CSV table of C-alpha atoms and ligand atoms in Angstrom, one decimal:
chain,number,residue,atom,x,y,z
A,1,UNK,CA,9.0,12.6,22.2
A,2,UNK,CA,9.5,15.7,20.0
A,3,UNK,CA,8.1,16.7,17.1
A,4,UNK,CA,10.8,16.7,15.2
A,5,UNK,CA,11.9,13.0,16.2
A,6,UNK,CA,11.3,10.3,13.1
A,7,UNK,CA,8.6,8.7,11.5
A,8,UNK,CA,9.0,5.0,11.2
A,9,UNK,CA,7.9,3.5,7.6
A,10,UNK,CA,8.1,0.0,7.0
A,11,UNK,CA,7.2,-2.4,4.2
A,12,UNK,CA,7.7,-6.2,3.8
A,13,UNK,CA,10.3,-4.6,0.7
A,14,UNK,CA,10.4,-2.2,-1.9
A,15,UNK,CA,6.8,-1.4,-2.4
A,16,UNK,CA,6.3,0.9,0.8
A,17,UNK,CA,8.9,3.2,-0.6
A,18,UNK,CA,6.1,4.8,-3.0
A,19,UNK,CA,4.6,5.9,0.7
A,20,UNK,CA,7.9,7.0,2.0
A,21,UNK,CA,8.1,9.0,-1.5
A,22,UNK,CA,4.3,10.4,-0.6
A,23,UNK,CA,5.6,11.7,2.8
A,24,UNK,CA,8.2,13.3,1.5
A,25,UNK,CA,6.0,15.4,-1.2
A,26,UNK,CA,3.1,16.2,1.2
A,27,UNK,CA,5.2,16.6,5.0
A,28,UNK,CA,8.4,17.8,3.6
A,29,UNK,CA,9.7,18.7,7.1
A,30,UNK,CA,9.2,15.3,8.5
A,31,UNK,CA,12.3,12.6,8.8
A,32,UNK,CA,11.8,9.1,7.5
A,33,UNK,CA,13.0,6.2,8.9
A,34,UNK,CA,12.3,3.7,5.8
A,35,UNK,CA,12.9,-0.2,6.3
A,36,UNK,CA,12.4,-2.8,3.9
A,37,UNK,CA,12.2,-6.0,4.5
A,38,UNK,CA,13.3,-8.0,1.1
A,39,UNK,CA,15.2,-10.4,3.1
A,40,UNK,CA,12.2,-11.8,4.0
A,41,UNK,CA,9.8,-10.7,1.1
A,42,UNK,CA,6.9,-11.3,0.1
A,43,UNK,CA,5.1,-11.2,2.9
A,44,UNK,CA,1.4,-11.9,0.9
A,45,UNK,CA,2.1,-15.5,1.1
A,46,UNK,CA,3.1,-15.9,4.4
A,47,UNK,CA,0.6,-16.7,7.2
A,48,UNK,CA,-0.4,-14.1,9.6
A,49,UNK,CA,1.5,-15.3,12.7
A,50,UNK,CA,4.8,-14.7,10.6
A,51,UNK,CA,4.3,-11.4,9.4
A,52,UNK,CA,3.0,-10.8,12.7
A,53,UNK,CA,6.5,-11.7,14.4
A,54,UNK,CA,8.4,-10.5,11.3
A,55,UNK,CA,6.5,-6.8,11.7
A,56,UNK,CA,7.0,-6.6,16.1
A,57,UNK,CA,10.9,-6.8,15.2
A,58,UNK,CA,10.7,-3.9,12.6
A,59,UNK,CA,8.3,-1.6,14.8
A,60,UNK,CA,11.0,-2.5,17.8
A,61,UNK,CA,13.4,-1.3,15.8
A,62,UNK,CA,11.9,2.1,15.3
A,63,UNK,CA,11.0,2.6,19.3
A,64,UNK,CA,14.7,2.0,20.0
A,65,UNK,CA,15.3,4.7,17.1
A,66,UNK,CA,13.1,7.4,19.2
A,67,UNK,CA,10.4,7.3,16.2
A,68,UNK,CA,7.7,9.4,17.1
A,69,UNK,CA,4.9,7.2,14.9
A,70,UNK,CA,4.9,4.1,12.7
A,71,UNK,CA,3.3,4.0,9.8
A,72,UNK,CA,2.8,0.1,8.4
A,73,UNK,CA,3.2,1.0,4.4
A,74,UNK,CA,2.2,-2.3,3.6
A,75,UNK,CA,-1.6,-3.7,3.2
A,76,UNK,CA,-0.4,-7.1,4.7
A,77,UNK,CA,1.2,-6.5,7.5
A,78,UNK,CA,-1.5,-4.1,8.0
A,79,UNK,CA,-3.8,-6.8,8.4
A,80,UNK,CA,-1.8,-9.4,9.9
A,81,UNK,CA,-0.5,-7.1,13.2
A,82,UNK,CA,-2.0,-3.4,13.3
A,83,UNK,CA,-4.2,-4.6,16.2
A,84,UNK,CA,-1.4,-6.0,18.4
A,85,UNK,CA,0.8,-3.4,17.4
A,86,UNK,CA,-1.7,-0.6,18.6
A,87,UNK,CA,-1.9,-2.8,21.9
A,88,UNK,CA,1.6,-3.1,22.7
A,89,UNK,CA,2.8,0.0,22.0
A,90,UNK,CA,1.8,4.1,23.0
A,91,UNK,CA,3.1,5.7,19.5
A,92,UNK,CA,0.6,6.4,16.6
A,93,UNK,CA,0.5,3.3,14.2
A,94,UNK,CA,-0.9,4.1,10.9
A,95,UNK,CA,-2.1,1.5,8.9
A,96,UNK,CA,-3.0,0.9,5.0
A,97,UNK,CA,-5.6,-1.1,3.4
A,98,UNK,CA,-7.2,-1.3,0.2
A,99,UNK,CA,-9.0,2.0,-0.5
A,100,UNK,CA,-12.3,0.3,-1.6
A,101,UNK,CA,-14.6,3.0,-0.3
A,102,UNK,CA,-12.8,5.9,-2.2
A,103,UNK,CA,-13.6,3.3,-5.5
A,104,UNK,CA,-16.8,2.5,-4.0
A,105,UNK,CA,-18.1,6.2,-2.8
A,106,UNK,CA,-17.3,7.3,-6.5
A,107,UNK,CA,-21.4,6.2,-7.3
A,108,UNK,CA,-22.6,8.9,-5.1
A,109,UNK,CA,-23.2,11.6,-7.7
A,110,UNK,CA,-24.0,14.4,-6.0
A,111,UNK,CA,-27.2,14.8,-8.8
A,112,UNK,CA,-28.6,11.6,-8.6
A,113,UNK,CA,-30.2,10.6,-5.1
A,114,UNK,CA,-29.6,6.8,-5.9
A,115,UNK,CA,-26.0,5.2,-5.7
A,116,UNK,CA,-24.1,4.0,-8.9
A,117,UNK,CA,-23.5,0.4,-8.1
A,118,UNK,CA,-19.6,0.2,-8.4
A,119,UNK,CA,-17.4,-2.4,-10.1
A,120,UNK,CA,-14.2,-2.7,-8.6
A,121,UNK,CA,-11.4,-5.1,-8.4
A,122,UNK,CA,-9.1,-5.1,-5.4
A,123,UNK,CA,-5.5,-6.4,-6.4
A,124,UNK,CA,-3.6,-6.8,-3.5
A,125,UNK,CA,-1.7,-10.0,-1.6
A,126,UNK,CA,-3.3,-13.1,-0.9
A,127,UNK,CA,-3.1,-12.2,2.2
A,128,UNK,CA,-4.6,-9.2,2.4
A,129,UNK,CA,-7.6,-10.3,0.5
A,130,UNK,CA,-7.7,-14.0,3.0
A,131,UNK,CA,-7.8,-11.7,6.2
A,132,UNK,CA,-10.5,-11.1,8.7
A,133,UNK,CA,-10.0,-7.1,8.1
A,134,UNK,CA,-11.0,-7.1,4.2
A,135,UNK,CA,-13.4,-9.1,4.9
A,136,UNK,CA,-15.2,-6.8,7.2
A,137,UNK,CA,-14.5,-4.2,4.9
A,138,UNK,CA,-15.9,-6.1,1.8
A,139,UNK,CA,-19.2,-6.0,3.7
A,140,UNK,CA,-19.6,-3.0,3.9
A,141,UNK,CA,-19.2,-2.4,0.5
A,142,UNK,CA,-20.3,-5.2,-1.4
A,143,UNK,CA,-24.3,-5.2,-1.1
A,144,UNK,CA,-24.4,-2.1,-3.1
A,145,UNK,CA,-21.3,-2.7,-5.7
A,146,UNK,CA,-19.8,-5.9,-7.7
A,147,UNK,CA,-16.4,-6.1,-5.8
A,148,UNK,CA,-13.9,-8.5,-7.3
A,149,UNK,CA,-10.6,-9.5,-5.2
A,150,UNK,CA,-7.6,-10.7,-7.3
A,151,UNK,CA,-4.3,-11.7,-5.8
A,152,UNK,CA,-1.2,-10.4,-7.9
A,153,UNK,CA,1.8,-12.1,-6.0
A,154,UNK,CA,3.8,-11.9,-8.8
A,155,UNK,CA,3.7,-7.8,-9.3
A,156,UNK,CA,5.7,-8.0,-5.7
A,157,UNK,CA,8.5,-10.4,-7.0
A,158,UNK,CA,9.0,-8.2,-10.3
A,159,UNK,CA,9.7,-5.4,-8.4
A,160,UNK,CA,11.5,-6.7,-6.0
A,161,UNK,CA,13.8,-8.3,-8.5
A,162,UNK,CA,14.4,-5.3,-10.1
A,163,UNK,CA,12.0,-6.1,-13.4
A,164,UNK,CA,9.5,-3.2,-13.3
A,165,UNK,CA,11.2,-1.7,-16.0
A,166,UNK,CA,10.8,-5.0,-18.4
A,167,UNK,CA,7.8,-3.9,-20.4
A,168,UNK,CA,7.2,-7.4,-21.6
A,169,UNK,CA,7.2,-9.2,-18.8
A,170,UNK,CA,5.0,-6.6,-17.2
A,171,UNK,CA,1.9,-6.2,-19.9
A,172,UNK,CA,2.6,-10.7,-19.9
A,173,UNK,CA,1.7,-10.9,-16.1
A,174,UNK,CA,-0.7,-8.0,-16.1
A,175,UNK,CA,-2.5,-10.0,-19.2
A,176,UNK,CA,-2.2,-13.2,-17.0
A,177,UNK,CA,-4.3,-11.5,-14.1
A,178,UNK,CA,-6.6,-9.3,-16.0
A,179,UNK,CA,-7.8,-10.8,-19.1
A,180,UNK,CA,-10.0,-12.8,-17.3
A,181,UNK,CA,-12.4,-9.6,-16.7
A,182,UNK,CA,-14.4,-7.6,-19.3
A,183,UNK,CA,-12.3,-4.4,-18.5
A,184,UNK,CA,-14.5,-2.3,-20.6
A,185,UNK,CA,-17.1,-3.1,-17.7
A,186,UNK,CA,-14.6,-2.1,-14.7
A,187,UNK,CA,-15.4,1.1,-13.0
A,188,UNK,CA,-11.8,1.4,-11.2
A,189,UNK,CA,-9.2,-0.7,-10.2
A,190,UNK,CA,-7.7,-0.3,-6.5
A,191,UNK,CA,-3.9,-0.8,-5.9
A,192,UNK,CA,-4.7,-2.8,-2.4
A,193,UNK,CA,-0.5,-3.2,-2.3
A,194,UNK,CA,1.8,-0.5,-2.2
A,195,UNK,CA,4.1,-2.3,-4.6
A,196,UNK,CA,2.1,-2.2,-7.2
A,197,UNK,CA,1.6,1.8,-6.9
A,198,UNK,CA,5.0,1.9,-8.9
A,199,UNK,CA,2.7,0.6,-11.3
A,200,UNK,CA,0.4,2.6,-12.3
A,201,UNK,CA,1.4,3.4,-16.2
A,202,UNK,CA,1.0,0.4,-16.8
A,203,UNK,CA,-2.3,-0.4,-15.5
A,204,UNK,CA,-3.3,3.1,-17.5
A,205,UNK,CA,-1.8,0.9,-20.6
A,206,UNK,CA,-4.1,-2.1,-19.9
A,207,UNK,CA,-7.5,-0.6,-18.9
A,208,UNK,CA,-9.3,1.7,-20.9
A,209,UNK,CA,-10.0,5.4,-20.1
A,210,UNK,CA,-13.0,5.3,-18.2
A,211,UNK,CA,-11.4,3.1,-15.7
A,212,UNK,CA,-10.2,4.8,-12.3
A,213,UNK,CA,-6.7,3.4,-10.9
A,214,UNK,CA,-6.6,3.4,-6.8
A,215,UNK,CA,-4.3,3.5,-4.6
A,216,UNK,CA,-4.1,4.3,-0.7
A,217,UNK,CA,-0.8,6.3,-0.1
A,218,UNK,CA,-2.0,10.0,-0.2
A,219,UNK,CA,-5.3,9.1,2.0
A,220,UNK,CA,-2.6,7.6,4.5
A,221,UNK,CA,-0.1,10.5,4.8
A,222,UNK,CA,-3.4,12.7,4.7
A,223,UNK,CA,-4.0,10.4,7.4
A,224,UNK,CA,-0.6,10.7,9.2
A,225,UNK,CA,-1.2,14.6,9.2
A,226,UNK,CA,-4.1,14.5,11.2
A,227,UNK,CA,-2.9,11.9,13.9
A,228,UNK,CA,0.6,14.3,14.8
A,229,UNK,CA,-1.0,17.4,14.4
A,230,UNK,CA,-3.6,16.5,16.6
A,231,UNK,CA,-0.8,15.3,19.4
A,232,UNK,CA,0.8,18.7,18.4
A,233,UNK,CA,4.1,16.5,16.9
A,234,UNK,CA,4.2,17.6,13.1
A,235,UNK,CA,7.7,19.0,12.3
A,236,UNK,CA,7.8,22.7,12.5
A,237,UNK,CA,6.7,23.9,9.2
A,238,UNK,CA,9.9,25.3,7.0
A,239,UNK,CA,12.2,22.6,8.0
A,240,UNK,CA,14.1,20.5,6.0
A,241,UNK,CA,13.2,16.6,6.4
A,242,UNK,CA,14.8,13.4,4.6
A,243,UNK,CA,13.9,10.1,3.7
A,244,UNK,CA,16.6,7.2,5.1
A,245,UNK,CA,16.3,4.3,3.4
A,246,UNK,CA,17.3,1.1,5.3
A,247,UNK,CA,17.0,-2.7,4.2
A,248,UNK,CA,16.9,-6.2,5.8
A,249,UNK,CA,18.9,-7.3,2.7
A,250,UNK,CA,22.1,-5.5,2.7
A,251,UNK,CA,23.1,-5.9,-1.0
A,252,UNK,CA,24.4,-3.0,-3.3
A,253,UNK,CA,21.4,-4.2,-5.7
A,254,UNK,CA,18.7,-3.1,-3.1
A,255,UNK,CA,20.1,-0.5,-2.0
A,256,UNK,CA,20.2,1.1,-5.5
A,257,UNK,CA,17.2,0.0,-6.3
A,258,UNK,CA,15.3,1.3,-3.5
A,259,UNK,CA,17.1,4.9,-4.3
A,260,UNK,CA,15.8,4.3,-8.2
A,261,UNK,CA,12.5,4.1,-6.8
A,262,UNK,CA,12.4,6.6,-4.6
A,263,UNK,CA,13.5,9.4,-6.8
A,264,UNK,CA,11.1,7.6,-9.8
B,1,DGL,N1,3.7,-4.2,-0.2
B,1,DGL,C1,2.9,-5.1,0.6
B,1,DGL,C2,1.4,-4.7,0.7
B,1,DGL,O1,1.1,-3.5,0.6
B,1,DGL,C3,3.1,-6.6,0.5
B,1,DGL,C4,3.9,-7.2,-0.5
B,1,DGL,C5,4.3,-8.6,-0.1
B,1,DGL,O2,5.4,-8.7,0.5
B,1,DGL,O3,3.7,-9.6,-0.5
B,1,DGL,O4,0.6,-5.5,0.9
């Protein structure tokens, strides 16, 4: 496969678009293949052998579209199907989950020998934070931090019904989540779904200043560098890539929608 064939992004919907719109900015020669899957969003409350089945058919897609890697730009599907993926097929798959050790690492200061225990809380899908694989990473984490998980289904269904813009209703199920933690307390807060990257501002709204926000998406393109240029298959360097943005739900509403959010 060449290197200038496409990279495959998928999501269970809109949310993996803010990766596809972190490719673009850091690997602006690559082509994206970008499918969203809002027919059959969300995905955080499904059980794993579903998103399992529901990710093979996406991934399949992308083979028979001569993709050259997959990246899985959602933290549940991550979990659900990376491993099988990796099994059944020979192209790269890149996966996402939470970034808990960037919030955790952030208490080693280079000037004090001891570590600055950590309080985090990972928003993400139930499902992500039910799975075997945030588990294991919890453990690794949580003897030396406070680490609290908090599922945010309803972040996915505002975006994906076209509500991220309704300040209200936003702040209203932020408040729902959060006001249950002394914020002033929280050391950063990690974006474990890449839905809920689009929001960001309004997380900055609700937390005070010392609080760092979290997310994944430039570790993972970071990431996505490193696996193609060590098979030699980044895009030459000066050409021109795109993002293509495909949907599961064929609707005009989606399809502007996922445009709005690319180009936010
Ligand atoms: N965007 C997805 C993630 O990163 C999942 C959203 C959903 O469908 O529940 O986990």
């Amino acid at each position: 496969m060449s290197s200038t064939a496409p990279i495959g992004v998928f999501d269970s919907g809109l949310g993996g678009i803010s990766v596809a719109r972190q490719i673009a900015r850091d690997l602006p020669a690559e082509h994206v293949l970008y499918f969203g899957d809002s027919a059959n969003a969300p995905y955080g409350i499904k059980t794993p052998e579903q998103v399992k089945s529901l990710s093979f058919a996406i991934v399949e897609r992308f083979v028979d579209q001569g993709a050259k890697a997959v990246v899985i730009a959602c933290n549940t599907a991550t979990s659900a199907a990376v491993n099988d993926l990796r099994e059944h097929y020979d192209i790269p798959i890149i996966g996402m989950e939470p970034a808990l050790k960037v919030a955790c690492d952030r208490g080693d200061v280079p000037s004090d020998p001891h570590h600055i225990p950590q309080r985090v809380i990972v928003a993400a899908t139930p499902l992500t934070l039910r799975e075997r694989k945030f588990a294991k990473l919890m453990e690794r984490f949580d003897s030396d931090n406070e680490i609290y998980k908090e599922p945010c289904p309803d972040l996915v269904e505002i975006v994906e019904s076209g509500q991220l813009g309704n300040h209200q209703l936003v702040m209203d199920t932020l408040h729902r989540y959060f006001d249950q933690y002394d914020l002033n307390r929280i050391d950063s807060v990690v974006l474990g779904c890449t839905h809920f990257v689009f929001y960001r501002d309004y997380f900055r709204e609700l937390l005070p200043e010392r609080a760092a926000i979290i997310d994944g998406n430039e570790g993972t393109v970071r990431h996505l560098r490193v696996v193609l240029e060590s098979l030699g298959k980044l895009a030459p360097e000066g050409a021109t890539g795109s993002v293509e943005l495909s949907n599961s739900d064929p609707s005009e509403r989606i399809a502007t929608l996922s445009h709005e959010l690319l180009n936010r």
